[in-house]
Short mmCIF file of C-alpha atoms in Angstrom, two decimals:
data_model
loop_
_atom_site.label_atom_id
_atom_site.label_comp_id
_atom_site.label_asym_id
_atom_site.label_seq_id
_atom_site.Cartn_x
_atom_site.Cartn_y
_atom_site.Cartn_z
CA UNK A 1 8.65 18.21 5.22
CA UNK A 2 9.22 15.24 7.33
CA UNK A 3 11.03 12.46 6.18
CA UNK A 4 8.84 9.33 4.40
CA UNK A 5 10.17 5.69 4.82
CA UNK A 6 8.07 3.10 3.14
CA UNK A 7 8.98 -0.81 3.80
CA UNK A 8 8.67 -3.35 1.86
CA UNK A 9 9.57 -7.02 3.12
CA UNK A 10 8.37 -8.54 -0.07
CA UNK A 11 9.13 -6.72 -2.77
CA UNK A 12 8.94 -8.16 -6.73
CA UNK A 13 9.85 -8.11 -10.10
CA UNK A 14 6.36 -7.65 -11.83
CA UNK A 15 6.23 -9.27 -15.14
CA UNK A 16 3.42 -8.88 -17.53
CA UNK A 17 2.46 -10.06 -21.19
CA UNK A 18 -0.66 -10.69 -23.71
CA UNK A 19 -1.82 -13.77 -25.15
CA UNK A 20 -4.83 -14.69 -27.18
CA UNK A 21 -6.82 -16.91 -24.76
CA UNK A 22 -5.88 -18.55 -21.32
CA UNK A 23 -6.33 -21.88 -21.40
CA UNK A 24 -5.04 -25.16 -19.69
CA UNK A 25 -2.75 -27.34 -21.77
CA UNK A 26 -1.41 -26.12 -24.76
CA UNK A 27 1.68 -23.24 -24.85
CA UNK A 28 0.54 -19.90 -24.72
CA UNK A 29 2.29 -17.52 -27.22
CA UNK A 30 2.81 -14.85 -25.16
CA UNK A 31 4.05 -11.06 -25.85
CA UNK A 32 7.51 -9.94 -25.02
CA UNK A 33 6.82 -9.02 -21.08
CA UNK A 34 7.56 -5.65 -19.81
CA UNK A 35 9.13 -5.94 -16.11
CA UNK A 36 7.92 -3.86 -13.32
CA UNK A 37 9.26 -2.68 -9.79
CA UNK A 38 6.49 -4.32 -7.49
CA UNK A 39 5.29 -4.42 -3.98
CA UNK A 40 3.33 -1.61 -1.97
CA UNK A 41 5.87 0.42 -0.33
CA UNK A 42 7.34 0.74 -3.66
CA UNK A 43 4.68 2.21 -5.12
CA UNK A 44 3.54 4.11 -2.06
CA UNK A 45 7.09 5.98 -2.34
CA UNK A 46 6.84 6.71 -6.13
CA UNK A 47 3.33 8.50 -5.35
CA UNK A 48 4.89 10.02 -2.59
CA UNK A 49 7.75 11.31 -4.52
CA UNK A 50 5.95 12.89 -7.52
CA UNK A 51 3.95 15.07 -5.63
CA UNK A 52 6.99 16.69 -4.48
CA UNK A 53 7.90 14.29 -0.71
CA UNK A 54 11.08 13.29 0.39
CA UNK A 55 10.40 9.46 -0.22
CA UNK A 56 12.81 7.06 0.47
CA UNK A 57 12.02 3.17 -0.65
CA UNK A 58 13.55 0.60 2.34
CA UNK A 59 14.09 -2.67 0.19
CA UNK A 60 14.59 -6.41 1.07
CA UNK A 61 15.98 -7.69 -2.09
CA UNK A 62 17.97 -10.58 -3.51
CA UNK A 63 20.07 -12.52 -5.99
CA UNK A 64 19.80 -11.31 -9.83
CA UNK A 65 15.66 -10.41 -9.67
CA UNK A 66 16.52 -8.27 -7.18
CA UNK A 67 18.72 -6.76 -8.77
CA UNK A 68 16.83 -6.45 -11.74
CA UNK A 69 14.29 -5.06 -9.18
CA UNK A 70 16.93 -2.72 -7.80
CA UNK A 71 18.35 -1.13 -11.50
CA UNK A 72 15.11 -0.61 -12.61
CA UNK A 73 14.23 1.14 -9.24
CA UNK A 74 17.69 3.78 -9.90
CA UNK A 75 16.51 3.99 -13.33
CA UNK A 76 13.51 5.82 -11.50
CA UNK A 77 16.12 7.80 -9.52
CA UNK A 78 13.98 6.75 -6.23
CA UNK A 79 16.24 6.59 -3.53
CA UNK A 80 16.67 3.42 -2.16
CA UNK A 81 17.99 1.57 1.68
CA UNK A 82 18.47 -1.86 0.58
CA UNK A 83 18.82 -4.80 3.07
CA UNK A 84 19.88 -7.98 1.61
CA UNK A 85 17.02 -11.27 1.58
CA UNK A 86 17.34 -14.24 2.55
CA UNK A 87 16.93 -15.67 -0.81
CA UNK A 88 16.37 -14.41 -4.37
CA UNK A 89 13.21 -11.89 -4.74
CA UNK A 90 10.66 -13.22 -6.02
CA UNK A 91 8.39 -12.63 -9.38
CA UNK A 92 5.04 -11.70 -10.15
CA UNK A 93 3.26 -12.87 -13.60
CA UNK A 94 0.29 -11.32 -14.67
CA UNK A 95 -1.30 -12.40 -18.25
CA UNK A 96 -3.81 -10.33 -20.41
CA UNK A 97 -6.02 -12.41 -22.15
CA UNK A 98 -7.55 -10.77 -25.46
CA UNK A 99 -10.41 -12.60 -26.17
CA UNK A 100 -12.46 -11.57 -22.90
CA UNK A 101 -10.57 -8.78 -21.96
CA UNK A 102 -9.76 -10.81 -18.24
CA UNK A 103 -6.35 -10.21 -15.91
CA UNK A 104 -5.37 -13.52 -14.59
CA UNK A 105 -2.36 -12.50 -12.24
CA UNK A 106 -0.20 -15.56 -10.31
CA UNK A 107 2.20 -13.70 -7.20
CA UNK A 108 4.51 -15.77 -5.73
CA UNK A 109 5.58 -16.18 -2.22
CA UNK A 110 9.05 -15.22 -2.19
CA UNK A 111 12.16 -16.38 -0.08
CA UNK A 112 11.87 -17.93 4.21
CA UNK A 113 13.24 -15.22 6.81
CA UNK A 114 14.76 -15.94 9.95
CA UNK A 115 14.11 -14.72 13.58
CA UNK A 116 17.31 -13.15 13.01
CA UNK A 117 16.09 -11.96 9.30
CA UNK A 118 13.09 -10.50 11.76
CA UNK A 119 15.62 -8.86 14.13
CA UNK A 120 17.82 -7.10 11.58
CA UNK A 121 15.08 -5.12 9.30
CA UNK A 122 13.14 -4.10 12.94
CA UNK A 123 16.87 -2.82 13.69
CA UNK A 124 17.34 -1.52 9.85
CA UNK A 125 14.85 0.01 9.41
CA UNK A 126 14.58 1.83 13.44
CA UNK A 127 18.22 3.69 12.41
CA UNK A 128 17.43 4.74 9.08
CA UNK A 129 13.74 6.46 9.33
CA UNK A 130 14.46 10.43 10.43
CA UNK A 131 13.69 11.68 13.65
CA UNK A 132 9.56 12.28 13.56
CA UNK A 133 9.70 10.87 10.41
CA UNK A 134 6.90 9.00 8.44
CA UNK A 135 7.12 5.32 7.98
CA UNK A 136 4.83 3.33 5.83
CA UNK A 137 4.87 -0.27 5.67
CA UNK A 138 2.64 -2.22 3.04
CA UNK A 139 2.70 -5.09 1.28
CA UNK A 140 2.51 -8.83 1.80
CA UNK A 141 4.90 -10.05 4.81
CA UNK A 142 7.44 -12.68 3.31
CA UNK A 143 7.35 -16.65 4.79
CA UNK A 144 8.78 -16.89 8.10
CA UNK A 145 7.53 -13.06 9.28
CA UNK A 146 5.55 -13.36 12.51
CA UNK A 147 2.29 -11.33 12.11
CA UNK A 148 3.37 -8.89 14.63
CA UNK A 149 5.77 -7.39 12.92
CA UNK A 150 3.81 -3.72 12.63
CA UNK A 151 4.02 -4.11 16.16
CA UNK A 152 7.18 -4.63 17.05
CA UNK A 153 8.49 -1.79 13.80
CA UNK A 154 5.75 0.52 16.22
CA UNK A 155 7.70 -0.37 19.03
CA UNK A 156 10.70 -0.29 17.31
CA UNK A 157 10.18 3.28 16.35
CA UNK A 158 8.89 4.45 19.60
CA UNK A 159 12.27 5.94 20.30
CA UNK A 160 12.03 8.12 16.95
CA UNK A 161 9.06 9.84 17.05
CA UNK A 162 8.11 8.12 13.66
CA UNK A 163 4.53 8.61 12.56
CA UNK A 164 3.66 4.85 11.03
CA UNK A 165 0.88 3.92 8.54
CA UNK A 166 -0.40 0.46 8.32
CA UNK A 167 -1.73 -1.39 5.01
CA UNK A 168 -2.00 -4.59 4.86
CA UNK A 169 -4.35 -8.13 4.68
CA UNK A 170 -4.75 -11.29 6.44
CA UNK A 171 -3.61 -13.20 9.54
CA UNK A 172 -1.85 -9.56 10.24
CA UNK A 173 -4.33 -7.20 9.89
CA UNK A 174 -6.68 -9.61 12.15
CA UNK A 175 -3.95 -9.38 14.99
CA UNK A 176 -4.21 -5.05 14.62
CA UNK A 177 -7.34 -5.18 14.53
CA UNK A 178 -8.11 -6.78 18.17
CA UNK A 179 -5.70 -3.58 19.02
CA UNK A 180 -2.15 -3.69 19.99
CA UNK A 181 0.00 -1.61 22.22
CA UNK A 182 1.65 -0.16 20.56
CA UNK A 183 -0.85 1.06 17.86
CA UNK A 184 0.21 2.21 14.50
CA UNK A 185 -0.93 5.60 14.07
CA UNK A 186 -2.73 4.79 10.95
CA UNK A 187 -4.24 1.04 9.99
CA UNK A 188 -5.85 1.29 6.48
CA UNK A 189 -8.01 -1.46 4.68
CA UNK A 190 -10.44 -2.14 2.03
CA UNK A 191 -14.18 -2.79 2.00
CA UNK A 192 -13.89 -6.20 2.06
CA UNK A 193 -11.36 -6.18 4.54
CA UNK A 194 -13.49 -4.57 7.15
CA UNK A 195 -16.34 -6.61 6.20
CA UNK A 196 -14.63 -9.78 7.06
CA UNK A 197 -12.91 -8.46 10.08
CA UNK A 198 -16.97 -7.15 11.35
CA UNK A 199 -18.78 -9.78 10.24
CA UNK A 200 -21.77 -8.05 8.62
CA UNK A 201 -21.96 -5.96 5.51
CA UNK A 202 -21.53 -2.57 5.14
CA UNK A 203 -23.17 -0.72 3.18
CA UNK A 204 -23.60 2.47 2.98
CA UNK A 205 -19.93 5.26 4.18
CA UNK A 206 -21.92 5.84 7.35
CA UNK A 207 -21.80 1.74 8.17
CA UNK A 208 -17.97 1.40 7.08
CA UNK A 209 -17.49 4.70 9.19
CA UNK A 210 -18.84 3.49 12.36
CA UNK A 211 -17.33 0.08 11.99
CA UNK A 212 -13.63 2.02 11.77
CA UNK A 213 -14.48 4.47 14.56
CA UNK A 214 -15.00 0.35 16.55
CA UNK A 215 -11.46 -0.54 15.55
CA UNK A 216 -10.13 3.15 17.22
CA UNK A 217 -11.90 2.22 20.63
CA UNK A 218 -10.49 -1.25 20.46
CA UNK A 219 -6.30 0.10 19.72
CA UNK A 220 -5.90 -0.78 16.16
CA UNK A 221 -4.63 2.78 15.69
CA UNK A 222 -5.31 5.92 16.16
CA UNK A 223 -7.06 6.42 12.54
CA UNK A 224 -8.52 4.02 10.40
CA UNK A 225 -9.04 4.58 6.92
CA UNK A 226 -11.86 2.12 4.58
CA UNK A 227 -11.67 2.41 1.32
CA UNK A 228 -14.90 1.48 -0.11
CA UNK A 229 -13.52 2.01 -4.21
CA UNK A 230 -15.94 3.87 -6.60
CA UNK A 231 -17.83 4.97 -2.87
CA UNK A 232 -14.78 6.74 -1.69
CA UNK A 233 -13.43 6.71 1.17
CA UNK A 234 -14.04 7.08 5.16
CA UNK A 235 -11.88 7.60 8.25
CA UNK A 236 -12.66 7.31 12.41
CA UNK A 237 -9.93 9.26 14.61
CA UNK A 238 -9.66 11.88 16.91
CA UNK A 239 -11.11 14.60 15.18
CA UNK A 240 -13.77 12.77 14.53
CA UNK A 241 -15.79 10.77 10.86
CA UNK A 242 -14.49 11.98 7.79
CA UNK A 243 -15.63 11.03 4.21
CA UNK A 244 -14.19 11.88 1.02
CA UNK A 245 -15.93 11.51 -2.37
CA UNK A 246 -13.79 9.30 -5.70
CA UNK A 247 -13.39 11.34 -8.68
CA UNK A 248 -15.47 10.61 -11.13
CA UNK A 249 -13.36 8.60 -14.10
CA UNK A 250 -12.70 6.89 -16.23
CA UNK A 251 -11.79 3.15 -14.82
CA UNK A 252 -8.78 1.83 -17.48
CA UNK A 253 -6.37 -0.34 -14.37
CA UNK A 254 -7.30 -0.76 -10.73
CA UNK A 255 -3.57 -1.78 -9.79
CA UNK A 256 -1.66 0.67 -8.04
CA UNK A 257 -5.34 2.88 -6.92
CA UNK A 258 -4.54 1.92 -3.17
CA UNK A 259 -0.80 2.39 -2.57
CA UNK A 260 -1.37 5.97 -4.84
CA UNK A 261 -4.04 6.98 -1.55
CA UNK A 262 -1.70 6.00 0.43
CA UNK A 263 1.41 7.19 -0.42
CA UNK A 264 -0.63 10.77 -1.02
CA UNK A 265 -2.19 10.57 2.08
CA UNK A 266 1.48 10.28 3.27
CA UNK A 267 2.63 13.66 1.17
CA UNK A 268 -0.05 15.18 2.97
CA UNK A 269 0.69 14.33 6.34
CA UNK A 270 4.60 15.07 5.49
CA UNK A 271 3.27 18.22 4.24
CA UNK A 272 1.55 19.38 7.85
CA UNK A 273 -1.46 18.93 5.94
CA UNK A 274 -4.46 17.76 8.66
CA UNK A 275 -5.89 14.02 8.18
CA UNK A 276 -9.25 14.79 6.27
CA UNK A 277 -6.82 17.08 4.27
CA UNK A 278 -4.68 14.24 3.22
CA UNK A 279 -7.27 12.28 2.41
CA UNK A 280 -8.35 13.82 -0.15
CA UNK A 281 -5.25 13.91 -1.47
CA UNK A 282 -5.17 10.34 -1.10
CA UNK A 283 -8.47 9.59 -3.09
CA UNK A 284 -7.68 12.15 -5.67
CA UNK A 285 -4.33 10.33 -6.42
CA UNK A 286 -6.33 6.77 -6.02
CA UNK A 287 -8.82 8.44 -8.83
CA UNK A 288 -5.89 9.50 -10.94
CA UNK A 289 -4.46 5.98 -11.23
CA UNK A 290 -7.22 4.16 -12.03
CA UNK A 291 -7.53 6.77 -14.88
CA UNK A 292 -4.23 5.27 -16.42
CA UNK A 293 -3.32 1.74 -18.16
CA UNK A 294 -2.10 -1.42 -16.29
CA UNK A 295 0.87 -0.38 -13.49
CA UNK A 296 1.38 3.16 -14.49
CA UNK A 297 0.39 5.75 -11.58
CA UNK A 298 -0.96 9.34 -11.21
CA UNK A 299 1.05 12.36 -11.92
CA UNK A 300 1.07 15.24 -10.04
CA UNK A 301 -0.82 17.28 -12.59
CA UNK A 302 -3.76 14.63 -13.16
CA UNK A 303 -3.74 14.49 -8.84
CA UNK A 304 -4.65 18.23 -8.30
CA UNK A 305 -6.85 18.15 -11.78
CA UNK A 306 -9.02 16.18 -9.52
CA UNK A 307 -8.61 17.64 -6.22
CA UNK A 308 -11.78 19.24 -5.92
CA UNK A 309 -14.20 16.22 -6.82
CA UNK A 310 -12.50 15.37 -3.73
CA UNK A 311 -13.28 17.28 -0.99
CA UNK A 312 -13.30 15.94 3.11
CA UNK A 313 -16.74 16.18 4.72
CA UNK A 314 -17.22 15.35 8.42
CA UNK A 315 -19.98 12.99 9.14
CA UNK A 316 -21.83 13.69 11.35
CA UNK A 317 -22.76 10.85 13.88
#
């Protein structure tokens, strides 16, 4: 199997709690908070490892919060590659309102990076990845990290023959969508992000698949995956257009579903599965994770149980 290295430059210690009602003004008395490791790449690595993959997590950590986050990950048994962050690792806060059932999420920006910090990260990742390994860049970038970081990372990984998967948003995604050289092997986004880039509604799977093919033609990536939530996902690549369905399940929490998809997809490629087979595995993992409460992720048994509902089918042009 190919090594899987996830890269999380801006991890967070995710605090979650519950209160009777979220309102402005009075002190809100909350339940004892839980603390969980947060950041897209962490969840990706956890799911890939759960499925049996050789997954490691590259993290930039700093200060007492970084130490707490590292300790939490060590308890999970996830192999870590640590880089010193230029400041305190951030925290995020999620508060569940018992009255209306809504969840309010407060996300902090993280420490500001310098040009030297960015150079150190590129060098560290390139020296850490195994020859021919899979690198997953997931989650937000810290302040100070330029939008072209994924392009520079692809360039740094070229000599190692690494397979780069990027799951990002905002200005970074906008830059990649224009076409870059070098480009990642896989670029993933959700439907809202895709519609923003396309400047038009993508009402059907075929609409999304055609736009994914446009992005591939521009040079955004060798393969582009568009997630459509409960309507599954589509993919465009060298072998055509593909679609997978989400399993029919009861949704408890969508937190971590996208990361679970990427983790399972990376595991599939690592295992030698084809891209369409890996796409189906990703859909099963995302479907499994939405059935779990809070930040809980899928298990191997759950993914296997749902895989039959998520088979990949080619979309005929």
